[in-house]
PDB file of C-alpha atoms in Angstrom:
ATOM      1  CA  MET A   1     122.845  75.804  38.995  1.00  0.00           C
ATOM      2  CA  GLY A   2     125.143  78.211  37.190  1.00  0.00           C
ATOM      3  CA  VAL A   3     125.563  80.936  34.594  1.00  0.00           C
ATOM      4  CA  LYS A   4     126.431  80.035  31.011  1.00  0.00           C
ATOM      5  CA  LEU A   5     128.579  82.186  28.684  1.00  0.00           C
ATOM      6  CA  TYR A   6     128.251  82.266  24.903  1.00  0.00           C
ATOM      7  CA  ARG A   7     130.793  82.329  22.110  1.00  0.00           C
ATOM      8  CA  PRO A   8     130.866  85.957  20.866  1.00  0.00           C
ATOM      9  CA  TYR A   9     130.054  85.504  17.178  1.00  0.00           C
ATOM     10  CA  THR A  10     127.971  88.730  17.293  1.00  0.00           C
ATOM     11  CA  ASP A  11     128.332  91.939  19.302  1.00  0.00           C
ATOM     12  CA  SER A  12     125.195  91.245  21.324  1.00  0.00           C
ATOM     13  CA  ARG A  13     126.342  87.685  22.048  1.00  0.00           C
ATOM     14  CA  ARG A  14     129.625  88.865  23.602  1.00  0.00           C
ATOM     15  CA  HIS A  15     128.193  89.918  26.961  1.00  0.00           C
ATOM     16  CA  MET A  16     125.079  87.745  26.963  1.00  0.00           C
ATOM     17  CA  THR A  17     124.709  85.172  29.745  1.00  0.00           C
ATOM     18  CA  GLY A  18     122.114  82.485  30.399  1.00  0.00           C
ATOM     19  CA  PHE A  19     121.271  79.597  32.707  1.00  0.00           C
ATOM     20  CA  ASP A  20     122.847  76.168  32.374  1.00  0.00           C
ATOM     21  CA  PHE A  21     119.656  74.600  33.836  1.00  0.00           C
ATOM     22  CA  ASP A  22     121.667  71.939  35.704  1.00  0.00           C
ATOM     23  CA  GLU A  23     119.092  71.855  38.493  1.00  0.00           C
ATOM     24  CA  ILE A  24     116.153  71.145  36.150  1.00  0.00           C
ATOM     25  CA  THR A  25     115.141  67.464  36.287  1.00  0.00           C
ATOM     26  CA  LYS A  26     112.037  67.495  34.058  1.00  0.00           C
ATOM     27  CA  SER A  27     111.472  69.467  30.859  1.00  0.00           C
ATOM     28  CA  THR A  28     107.691  69.118  30.432  1.00  0.00           C
ATOM     29  CA  PRO A  29     105.193  70.376  33.042  1.00  0.00           C
ATOM     30  CA  GLU A  30     102.424  68.391  34.722  1.00  0.00           C
ATOM     31  CA  LYS A  31      99.606  68.963  32.225  1.00  0.00           C
ATOM     32  CA  ALA A  32      96.814  68.961  34.833  1.00  0.00           C
ATOM     33  CA  LEU A  33      98.574  71.788  36.716  1.00  0.00           C
ATOM     34  CA  THR A  34      98.821  74.180  33.765  1.00  0.00           C
ATOM     35  CA  ILE A  35      96.342  76.603  32.215  1.00  0.00           C
ATOM     36  CA  ASN A  36      96.394  78.946  29.229  1.00  0.00           C
ATOM     37  CA  LEU A  37      96.352  82.647  30.117  1.00  0.00           C
ATOM     38  CA  LYS A  38      94.849  85.014  27.561  1.00  0.00           C
ATOM     39  CA  ARG A  39      97.452  87.246  25.971  1.00  0.00           C
ATOM     40  CA  ASP A  40      96.107  90.790  26.299  1.00  0.00           C
ATOM     41  CA  ALA A  41      99.257  92.850  25.535  1.00  0.00           C
ATOM     42  CA  GLY A  42      98.474  95.144  28.481  1.00  0.00           C
ATOM     43  CA  ARG A  43      94.963  96.028  27.281  1.00  0.00           C
ATOM     44  CA  ASN A  44      91.698  95.965  29.223  1.00  0.00           C
ATOM     45  CA  ASN A  45      88.291  94.719  28.056  1.00  0.00           C
ATOM     46  CA  HIS A  46      87.793  97.933  26.037  1.00  0.00           C
ATOM     47  CA  GLY A  47      91.046  97.457  24.129  1.00  0.00           C
ATOM     48  CA  GLN A  48      92.716 100.400  25.869  1.00  0.00           C
ATOM     49  CA  ILE A  49      96.355 100.052  26.964  1.00  0.00           C
ATOM     50  CA  THR A  50      96.416 100.050  30.778  1.00  0.00           C
ATOM     51  CA  ILE A  51      99.935  98.615  31.168  1.00  0.00           C
ATOM     52  CA  ARG A  52     102.505 100.068  28.790  1.00  0.00           C
ATOM     53  CA  HIS A  53     105.467  98.290  27.204  1.00  0.00           C
ATOM     54  CA  LYS A  54     103.813  94.886  26.880  1.00  0.00           C
ATOM     55  CA  GLY A  55     103.148  92.806  23.788  1.00  0.00           C
ATOM     56  CA  GLY A  56     104.448  89.907  21.734  1.00  0.00           C
ATOM     57  CA  GLY A  57     106.456  87.348  23.653  1.00  0.00           C
ATOM     58  CA  HIS A  58     106.842  83.616  23.426  1.00  0.00           C
ATOM     59  CA  LYS A  59     103.858  81.339  23.842  1.00  0.00           C
ATOM     60  CA  ARG A  60     103.737  79.809  27.319  1.00  0.00           C
ATOM     61  CA  ARG A  61     101.433  78.040  29.770  1.00  0.00           C
ATOM     62  CA  TYR A  62     100.883  79.148  33.343  1.00  0.00           C
ATOM     63  CA  ARG A  63     101.797  76.677  36.111  1.00  0.00           C
ATOM     64  CA  ILE A  64      99.302  76.657  39.002  1.00  0.00           C
ATOM     65  CA  ILE A  65     101.345  77.197  42.177  1.00  0.00           C
ATOM     66  CA  ASP A  66     100.064  76.143  45.602  1.00  0.00           C
ATOM     67  CA  PHE A  67     100.695  79.285  47.656  1.00  0.00           C
ATOM     68  CA  LYS A  68      98.214  78.259  50.387  1.00  0.00           C
ATOM     69  CA  ARG A  69      99.868  74.962  51.379  1.00  0.00           C
ATOM     70  CA  ASP A  70      96.547  73.886  52.905  1.00  0.00           C
ATOM     71  CA  MET A  71      97.163  70.120  52.773  1.00  0.00           C
ATOM     72  CA  PHE A  72      98.002  69.998  56.486  1.00  0.00           C
ATOM     73  CA  ASP A  73      99.914  67.149  58.177  1.00  0.00           C
ATOM     74  CA  VAL A  74     100.169  65.177  54.913  1.00  0.00           C
ATOM     75  CA  PRO A  75     103.793  64.526  53.818  1.00  0.00           C
ATOM     76  CA  ALA A  76     104.680  65.182  50.192  1.00  0.00           C
ATOM     77  CA  LYS A  77     107.600  63.918  48.137  1.00  0.00           C
ATOM     78  CA  VAL A  78     109.510  66.132  45.697  1.00  0.00           C
ATOM     79  CA  MET A  79     109.186  64.511  42.272  1.00  0.00           C
ATOM     80  CA  SER A  80     111.005  67.068  40.102  1.00  0.00           C
ATOM     81  CA  ILE A  81     112.491  70.572  39.907  1.00  0.00           C
ATOM     82  CA  GLU A  82     111.132  72.449  36.885  1.00  0.00           C
ATOM     83  CA  TYR A  83     111.413  75.707  34.973  1.00  0.00           C
ATOM     84  CA  ASP A  84     108.542  78.197  35.169  1.00  0.00           C
ATOM     85  CA  PRO A  85     108.276  80.752  32.320  1.00  0.00           C
ATOM     86  CA  TYR A  86     106.066  83.060  34.419  1.00  0.00           C
ATOM     87  CA  ARG A  87     108.477  83.543  37.366  1.00  0.00           C
ATOM     88  CA  THR A  88     112.184  83.915  38.099  1.00  0.00           C
ATOM     89  CA  ALA A  89     112.243  81.112  40.686  1.00  0.00           C
ATOM     90  CA  ARG A  90     112.281  77.405  39.946  1.00  0.00           C
ATOM     91  CA  ILE A  91     109.289  75.281  40.974  1.00  0.00           C
ATOM     92  CA  ALA A  92     109.065  71.843  42.576  1.00  0.00           C
ATOM     93  CA  LEU A  93     106.438  69.217  41.777  1.00  0.00           C
ATOM     94  CA  LEU A  94     105.083  67.560  44.938  1.00  0.00           C
ATOM     95  CA  THR A  95     103.145  64.318  45.243  1.00  0.00           C
ATOM     96  CA  TYR A  96     101.271  63.894  48.536  1.00  0.00           C
ATOM     97  CA  LYS A  97     100.615  60.606  50.278  1.00  0.00           C
ATOM     98  CA  ASN A  98      96.957  60.824  49.197  1.00  0.00           C
ATOM     99  CA  GLY A  99      97.943  61.156  45.516  1.00  0.00           C
ATOM    100  CA  ARG A 100      97.391  64.891  45.059  1.00  0.00           C
ATOM    101  CA  LYS A 101      99.989  66.767  43.000  1.00  0.00           C
ATOM    102  CA  THR A 102     100.908  70.445  43.388  1.00  0.00           C
ATOM    103  CA  TYR A 103     103.644  72.894  42.475  1.00  0.00           C
ATOM    104  CA  ILE A 104     105.514  75.020  45.040  1.00  0.00           C
ATOM    105  CA  VAL A 105     108.280  77.589  44.702  1.00  0.00           C
ATOM    106  CA  ALA A 106     111.548  75.669  45.123  1.00  0.00           C
ATOM    107  CA  PRO A 107     113.849  76.923  47.930  1.00  0.00           C
ATOM    108  CA  ILE A 108     117.628  76.455  48.064  1.00  0.00           C
ATOM    109  CA  GLY A 109     118.568  72.934  49.109  1.00  0.00           C
ATOM    110  CA  LEU A 110     115.343  71.211  48.030  1.00  0.00           C
ATOM    111  CA  LYS A 111     116.143  68.117  45.964  1.00  0.00           C
ATOM    112  CA  VAL A 112     114.238  65.345  44.208  1.00  0.00           C
ATOM    113  CA  GLY A 113     113.258  62.684  46.737  1.00  0.00           C
ATOM    114  CA  ASP A 114     113.060  65.072  49.702  1.00  0.00           C
ATOM    115  CA  GLU A 115     109.932  65.062  51.856  1.00  0.00           C
ATOM    116  CA  VAL A 116     108.170  68.283  52.866  1.00  0.00           C
ATOM    117  CA  VAL A 117     105.072  68.940  54.929  1.00  0.00           C
ATOM    118  CA  SER A 118     102.775  71.793  55.904  1.00  0.00           C
ATOM    119  CA  SER A 119     102.195  71.279  59.614  1.00  0.00           C
ATOM    120  CA  ASP A 120     102.380  73.030  62.964  1.00  0.00           C
ATOM    121  CA  GLY A 121     104.815  70.341  64.081  1.00  0.00           C
ATOM    122  CA  ALA A 122     107.030  70.373  60.976  1.00  0.00           C
ATOM    123  CA  ASP A 123     110.831  70.443  61.240  1.00  0.00           C
ATOM    124  CA  ILE A 124     112.661  73.679  60.467  1.00  0.00           C
ATOM    125  CA  LYS A 125     114.009  72.649  57.058  1.00  0.00           C
ATOM    126  CA  PRO A 126     113.648  74.080  53.535  1.00  0.00           C
ATOM    127  CA  GLY A 127     110.224  73.564  51.982  1.00  0.00           C
ATOM    128  CA  ASN A 128     108.250  73.002  55.188  1.00  0.00           C
ATOM    129  CA  SER A 129     105.391  75.410  55.958  1.00  0.00           C
ATOM    130  CA  LEU A 130     104.540  76.607  59.482  1.00  0.00           C
ATOM    131  CA  PRO A 131     102.782  79.533  61.211  1.00  0.00           C
ATOM    132  CA  LEU A 132     105.121  82.416  62.017  1.00  0.00           C
ATOM    133  CA  SER A 133     104.508  81.902  65.743  1.00  0.00           C
ATOM    134  CA  LEU A 134     106.149  78.451  65.574  1.00  0.00           C
ATOM    135  CA  ILE A 135     109.221  79.480  63.562  1.00  0.00           C
ATOM    136  CA  PRO A 136     112.394  80.289  65.578  1.00  0.00           C
ATOM    137  CA  MET A 137     113.604  83.889  65.442  1.00  0.00           C
ATOM    138  CA  GLY A 138     116.392  84.528  62.965  1.00  0.00           C
ATOM    139  CA  THR A 139     115.117  81.896  60.520  1.00  0.00           C
ATOM    140  CA  VAL A 140     115.202  82.750  56.815  1.00  0.00           C
ATOM    141  CA  ILE A 141     111.709  82.395  55.329  1.00  0.00           C
ATOM    142  CA  HIS A 142     109.811  83.003  52.081  1.00  0.00           C
ATOM    143  CA  ASN A 143     106.236  82.678  50.728  1.00  0.00           C
ATOM    144  CA  ILE A 144     104.772  84.756  53.566  1.00  0.00           C
ATOM    145  CA  GLU A 145     101.043  85.307  54.005  1.00  0.00           C
ATOM    146  CA  LEU A 146      99.574  88.717  54.821  1.00  0.00           C
ATOM    147  CA  ARG A 147      96.107  87.370  55.619  1.00  0.00           C
ATOM    148  CA  PRO A 148      95.591  83.955  57.231  1.00  0.00           C
ATOM    149  CA  GLY A 149      94.493  81.400  54.643  1.00  0.00           C
ATOM    150  CA  LYS A 150      94.769  83.746  51.651  1.00  0.00           C
ATOM    151  CA  GLY A 151      98.063  82.299  50.454  1.00  0.00           C
ATOM    152  CA  ALA A 152     101.606  83.619  50.192  1.00  0.00           C
ATOM    153  CA  GLN A 153     101.960  87.157  48.861  1.00  0.00           C
ATOM    154  CA  LEU A 154     105.440  88.239  49.992  1.00  0.00           C
ATOM    155  CA  VAL A 155     108.997  87.053  49.182  1.00  0.00           C
ATOM    156  CA  ARG A 156     108.434  84.826  46.140  1.00  0.00           C
ATOM    157  CA  GLY A 157     111.136  85.956  43.680  1.00  0.00           C
ATOM    158  CA  ALA A 158     114.377  84.172  42.812  1.00  0.00           C
ATOM    159  CA  GLY A 159     117.174  84.292  45.363  1.00  0.00           C
ATOM    160  CA  ILE A 160     115.401  86.331  48.044  1.00  0.00           C
ATOM    161  CA  GLY A 161     114.505  85.607  51.644  1.00  0.00           C
ATOM    162  CA  ALA A 162     113.087  87.407  54.675  1.00  0.00           C
ATOM    163  CA  SER A 163     114.129  87.140  58.317  1.00  0.00           C
ATOM    164  CA  LEU A 164     111.893  86.655  61.346  1.00  0.00           C
ATOM    165  CA  ILE A 165     113.380  89.102  63.864  1.00  0.00           C
ATOM    166  CA  ALA A 166     110.845  89.469  66.711  1.00  0.00           C
ATOM    167  CA  LYS A 167     107.604  88.203  68.211  1.00  0.00           C
ATOM    168  CA  GLU A 168     105.222  90.337  70.239  1.00  0.00           C
ATOM    169  CA  GLY A 169     101.701  89.258  71.123  1.00  0.00           C
ATOM    170  CA  LEU A 170      99.517  88.684  68.066  1.00  0.00           C
ATOM    171  CA  TYR A 171     102.210  89.868  65.656  1.00  0.00           C
ATOM    172  CA  CYS A 172     105.665  88.906  64.418  1.00  0.00           C
ATOM    173  CA  GLN A 173     108.189  91.333  62.974  1.00  0.00           C
ATOM    174  CA  VAL A 174     109.691  90.321  59.630  1.00  0.00           C
ATOM    175  CA  ARG A 175     112.562  92.021  57.824  1.00  0.00           C
ATOM    176  CA  LEU A 176     111.716  91.903  54.101  1.00  0.00           C
ATOM    177  CA  PRO A 177     114.342  91.774  51.297  1.00  0.00           C
ATOM    178  CA  SER A 178     113.828  95.504  50.651  1.00  0.00           C
ATOM    179  CA  GLY A 179     114.941  96.306  54.212  1.00  0.00           C
ATOM    180  CA  GLU A 180     111.424  97.134  55.371  1.00  0.00           C
ATOM    181  CA  VAL A 181     110.463  95.760  58.779  1.00  0.00           C
ATOM    182  CA  ARG A 182     106.796  94.859  58.961  1.00  0.00           C
ATOM    183  CA  LYS A 183     104.382  93.401  61.495  1.00  0.00           C
ATOM    184  CA  ILE A 184     102.501  90.304  60.298  1.00  0.00           C
ATOM    185  CA  LEU A 185      99.916  88.267  62.204  1.00  0.00           C
ATOM    186  CA  SER A 186     101.503  85.323  64.014  1.00  0.00           C
ATOM    187  CA  VAL A 187      98.941  82.886  62.592  1.00  0.00           C
ATOM    188  CA  CYS A 188     100.017  83.653  59.016  1.00  0.00           C
ATOM    189  CA  ARG A 189     102.068  80.889  57.437  1.00  0.00           C
ATOM    190  CA  ALA A 190     105.514  81.028  55.856  1.00  0.00           C
ATOM    191  CA  THR A 191     107.853  78.524  54.227  1.00  0.00           C
ATOM    192  CA  ILE A 192     111.328  77.799  55.570  1.00  0.00           C
ATOM    193  CA  GLY A 193     114.371  78.686  53.478  1.00  0.00           C
ATOM    194  CA  GLN A 194     115.544  81.099  50.815  1.00  0.00           C
ATOM    195  CA  VAL A 195     114.036  81.020  47.322  1.00  0.00           C
ATOM    196  CA  GLY A 196     116.276  79.181  44.847  1.00  0.00           C
ATOM    197  CA  ASN A 197     117.823  80.249  41.521  1.00  0.00           C
ATOM    198  CA  THR A 198     120.125  82.806  43.171  1.00  0.00           C
ATOM    199  CA  ASP A 199     122.012  83.284  39.881  1.00  0.00           C
ATOM    200  CA  ASN A 200     119.019  85.070  38.357  1.00  0.00           C
ATOM    201  CA  GLU A 201     120.520  88.469  39.241  1.00  0.00           C
ATOM    202  CA  ASN A 202     123.703  87.626  37.297  1.00  0.00           C
ATOM    203  CA  ILE A 203     121.960  87.135  33.948  1.00  0.00           C
ATOM    204  CA  THR A 204     122.719  89.694  31.228  1.00  0.00           C
ATOM    205  CA  ILE A 205     119.974  90.010  28.603  1.00  0.00           C
ATOM    206  CA  GLY A 206     122.475  91.005  25.925  1.00  0.00           C
ATOM    207  CA  LYS A 207     120.127  92.055  23.118  1.00  0.00           C
ATOM    208  CA  ALA A 208     116.779  93.755  22.544  1.00  0.00           C
ATOM    209  CA  GLY A 209     115.209  90.676  20.976  1.00  0.00           C
ATOM    210  CA  ARG A 210     115.587  88.694  24.170  1.00  0.00           C
ATOM    211  CA  SER A 211     113.402  91.229  25.960  1.00  0.00           C
ATOM    212  CA  ARG A 212     110.792  90.884  23.210  1.00  0.00           C
ATOM    213  CA  TRP A 213     110.723  87.116  23.872  1.00  0.00           C
ATOM    214  CA  ARG A 214     109.742  88.033  27.429  1.00  0.00           C
ATOM    215  CA  ASN A 215     106.714  90.119  26.357  1.00  0.00           C
ATOM    216  CA  LYS A 216     108.584  93.407  26.945  1.00  0.00           C
ATOM    217  CA  ARG A 217     108.315  96.173  24.355  1.00  0.00           C
ATOM    218  CA  PRO A 218     110.677  99.180  24.129  1.00  0.00           C
ATOM    219  CA  THR A 219     110.457 102.076  26.599  1.00  0.00           C
ATOM    220  CA  VAL A 220     110.876 105.573  25.142  1.00  0.00           C
ATOM    221  CA  ARG A 221     112.282 108.361  27.332  1.00  0.00           C
ATOM    222  CA  GLY A 222     109.895 111.209  28.066  1.00  0.00           C
ATOM    223  CA  THR A 223     112.529 113.818  27.088  1.00  0.00           C
ATOM    224  CA  ALA A 224     112.711 112.236  23.621  1.00  0.00           C
ATOM    225  CA  MET A 225     108.985 112.828  23.009  1.00  0.00           C
ATOM    226  CA  ASN A 226     107.042 115.884  21.835  1.00  0.00           C
ATOM    227  CA  PRO A 227     105.217 118.134  24.340  1.00  0.00           C
ATOM    228  CA  VAL A 228     101.881 116.747  23.181  1.00  0.00           C
ATOM    229  CA  ASP A 229     102.970 113.244  24.235  1.00  0.00           C
ATOM    230  CA  HIS A 230     104.753 113.861  27.528  1.00  0.00           C
ATOM    231  CA  PRO A 231     105.192 116.682  30.091  1.00  0.00           C
ATOM    232  CA  MET A 232     108.986 116.346  29.755  1.00  0.00           C
ATOM    233  CA  GLY A 233     108.973 116.456  25.945  1.00  0.00           C
ATOM    234  CA  GLY A 234     109.929 119.194  23.508  1.00  0.00           C
ATOM    235  CA  GLY A 235     112.613 121.866  23.509  1.00  0.00           C
ATOM    236  CA  GLU A 236     115.001 123.211  20.878  1.00  0.00           C
ATOM    237  CA  ALA A 237     117.930 121.117  22.083  1.00  0.00           C
ATOM    238  CA  LYS A 238     118.605 118.079  24.198  1.00  0.00           C
ATOM    239  CA  GLY A 239     117.197 119.576  27.377  1.00  0.00           C
ATOM    240  CA  LYS A 240     116.866 118.189  30.859  1.00  0.00           C
ATOM    241  CA  GLY A 241     113.106 118.328  30.599  1.00  0.00           C
ATOM    242  CA  ASN A 242     110.752 119.134  33.444  1.00  0.00           C
ATOM    243  CA  HIS A 243     110.832 117.540  36.866  1.00  0.00           C
ATOM    244  CA  PRO A 244     110.752 113.734  36.489  1.00  0.00           C
ATOM    245  CA  MET A 245     107.144 112.700  36.070  1.00  0.00           C
ATOM    246  CA  SER A 246     104.881 110.183  34.385  1.00  0.00           C
ATOM    247  CA  PRO A 247     103.097 110.877  31.076  1.00  0.00           C
ATOM    248  CA  TRP A 248     100.064 111.912  33.146  1.00  0.00           C
ATOM    249  CA  GLY A 249     101.944 114.502  35.190  1.00  0.00           C
ATOM    250  CA  GLN A 250     102.506 112.601  38.448  1.00  0.00           C
ATOM    251  CA  PRO A 251     105.997 113.100  39.953  1.00  0.00           C
ATOM    252  CA  CYS A 252     107.911 109.830  39.856  1.00  0.00           C
ATOM    253  CA  LYS A 253     111.096 110.388  41.861  1.00  0.00           C
ATOM    254  CA  GLY A 254     110.728 110.854  45.598  1.00  0.00           C
ATOM    255  CA  TYR A 255     107.015 111.646  45.453  1.00  0.00           C
ATOM    256  CA  LYS A 256     105.168 109.542  48.001  1.00  0.00           C
ATOM    257  CA  THR A 257     102.279 107.675  46.410  1.00  0.00           C
ATOM    258  CA  ARG A 258     101.445 105.319  49.275  1.00  0.00           C
ATOM    259  CA  ASN A 259      98.026 106.101  50.764  1.00  0.00           C
ATOM    260  CA  ASN A 260      96.869 103.269  52.990  1.00  0.00           C
ATOM    261  CA  ASN A 261      96.196 104.381  56.541  1.00  0.00           C
ATOM    262  CA  ARG A 262      94.868 100.955  57.436  1.00  0.00           C
ATOM    263  CA  THR A 263      98.259  99.266  57.091  1.00  0.00           C
ATOM    264  CA  ASP A 264     100.603 102.176  57.903  1.00  0.00           C
ATOM    265  CA  LYS A 265     100.740 100.995  61.507  1.00  0.00           C
ATOM    266  CA  MET A 266     102.066  97.613  60.365  1.00  0.00           C
ATOM    267  CA  ILE A 267     105.273  99.092  58.961  1.00  0.00           C
ATOM    268  CA  ILE A 268     107.886  99.444  61.710  1.00  0.00           C
ATOM    269  CA  LYS A 269     110.714 100.639  59.450  1.00  0.00           C
ATOM    270  CA  ARG A 270     110.467 101.919  55.887  1.00  0.00           C
ATOM    271  CA  ARG A 271     112.557 100.349  53.156  1.00  0.00           C
ATOM    272  CA  LYS A 272     114.230 103.732  52.587  1.00  0.00           C
TER     273      LYS A 272
END
């Protein structure tokens, strides 16, 4: 796995970097584990834009990832490491002893031919899934559940990992990549290891068109708009605008938007 440089035959090409894809062992996905997602360009069922700056993009198929790891005590063999156009991490194709095939997020160190298992008695090695209560403190983990049996919701992006730092009664304390320390039920499952593709943060997009391939449309600054379009727009010169806010008037720098009293008690230390 590494970063590839390009010959600078254009200005945009000079600083552009990409992946060399050395770790990829199979170029076509398992057809039965892919589906076609409708391309909505950020619009809801009424045609109204609910997510800005989306549209276009390359055609792609979604890979169905097994975030639940609910095939307990059945060993699985890693058949291939593949690219996933919908996420920054690489994915691994598993074949279980009973013939079932699934995709998982590939951690660092997982290779073709390795055997992984989701079990309470599994070894502490990359790719194995266990409850938090059975994982030694200090272990680097990813794919962490928030509700037992719901499937992994935390720590799924390329190159990141969380640390299990304490256990107390029904809960374990986990330090997330953001720095936040959070209590999670001990029966929730997590996968051992750090998510692979650590070079993802070193990639330079290089040109606007490459963002358009990724379904990202341009973002216009609020201060460059007219007053009718944005609270920070207008003025006779290049002004500083109003206080930083969204197009709908909500402050967007330092203004606390979190409002969930039910889970406030689960956060031991804020990420800031």
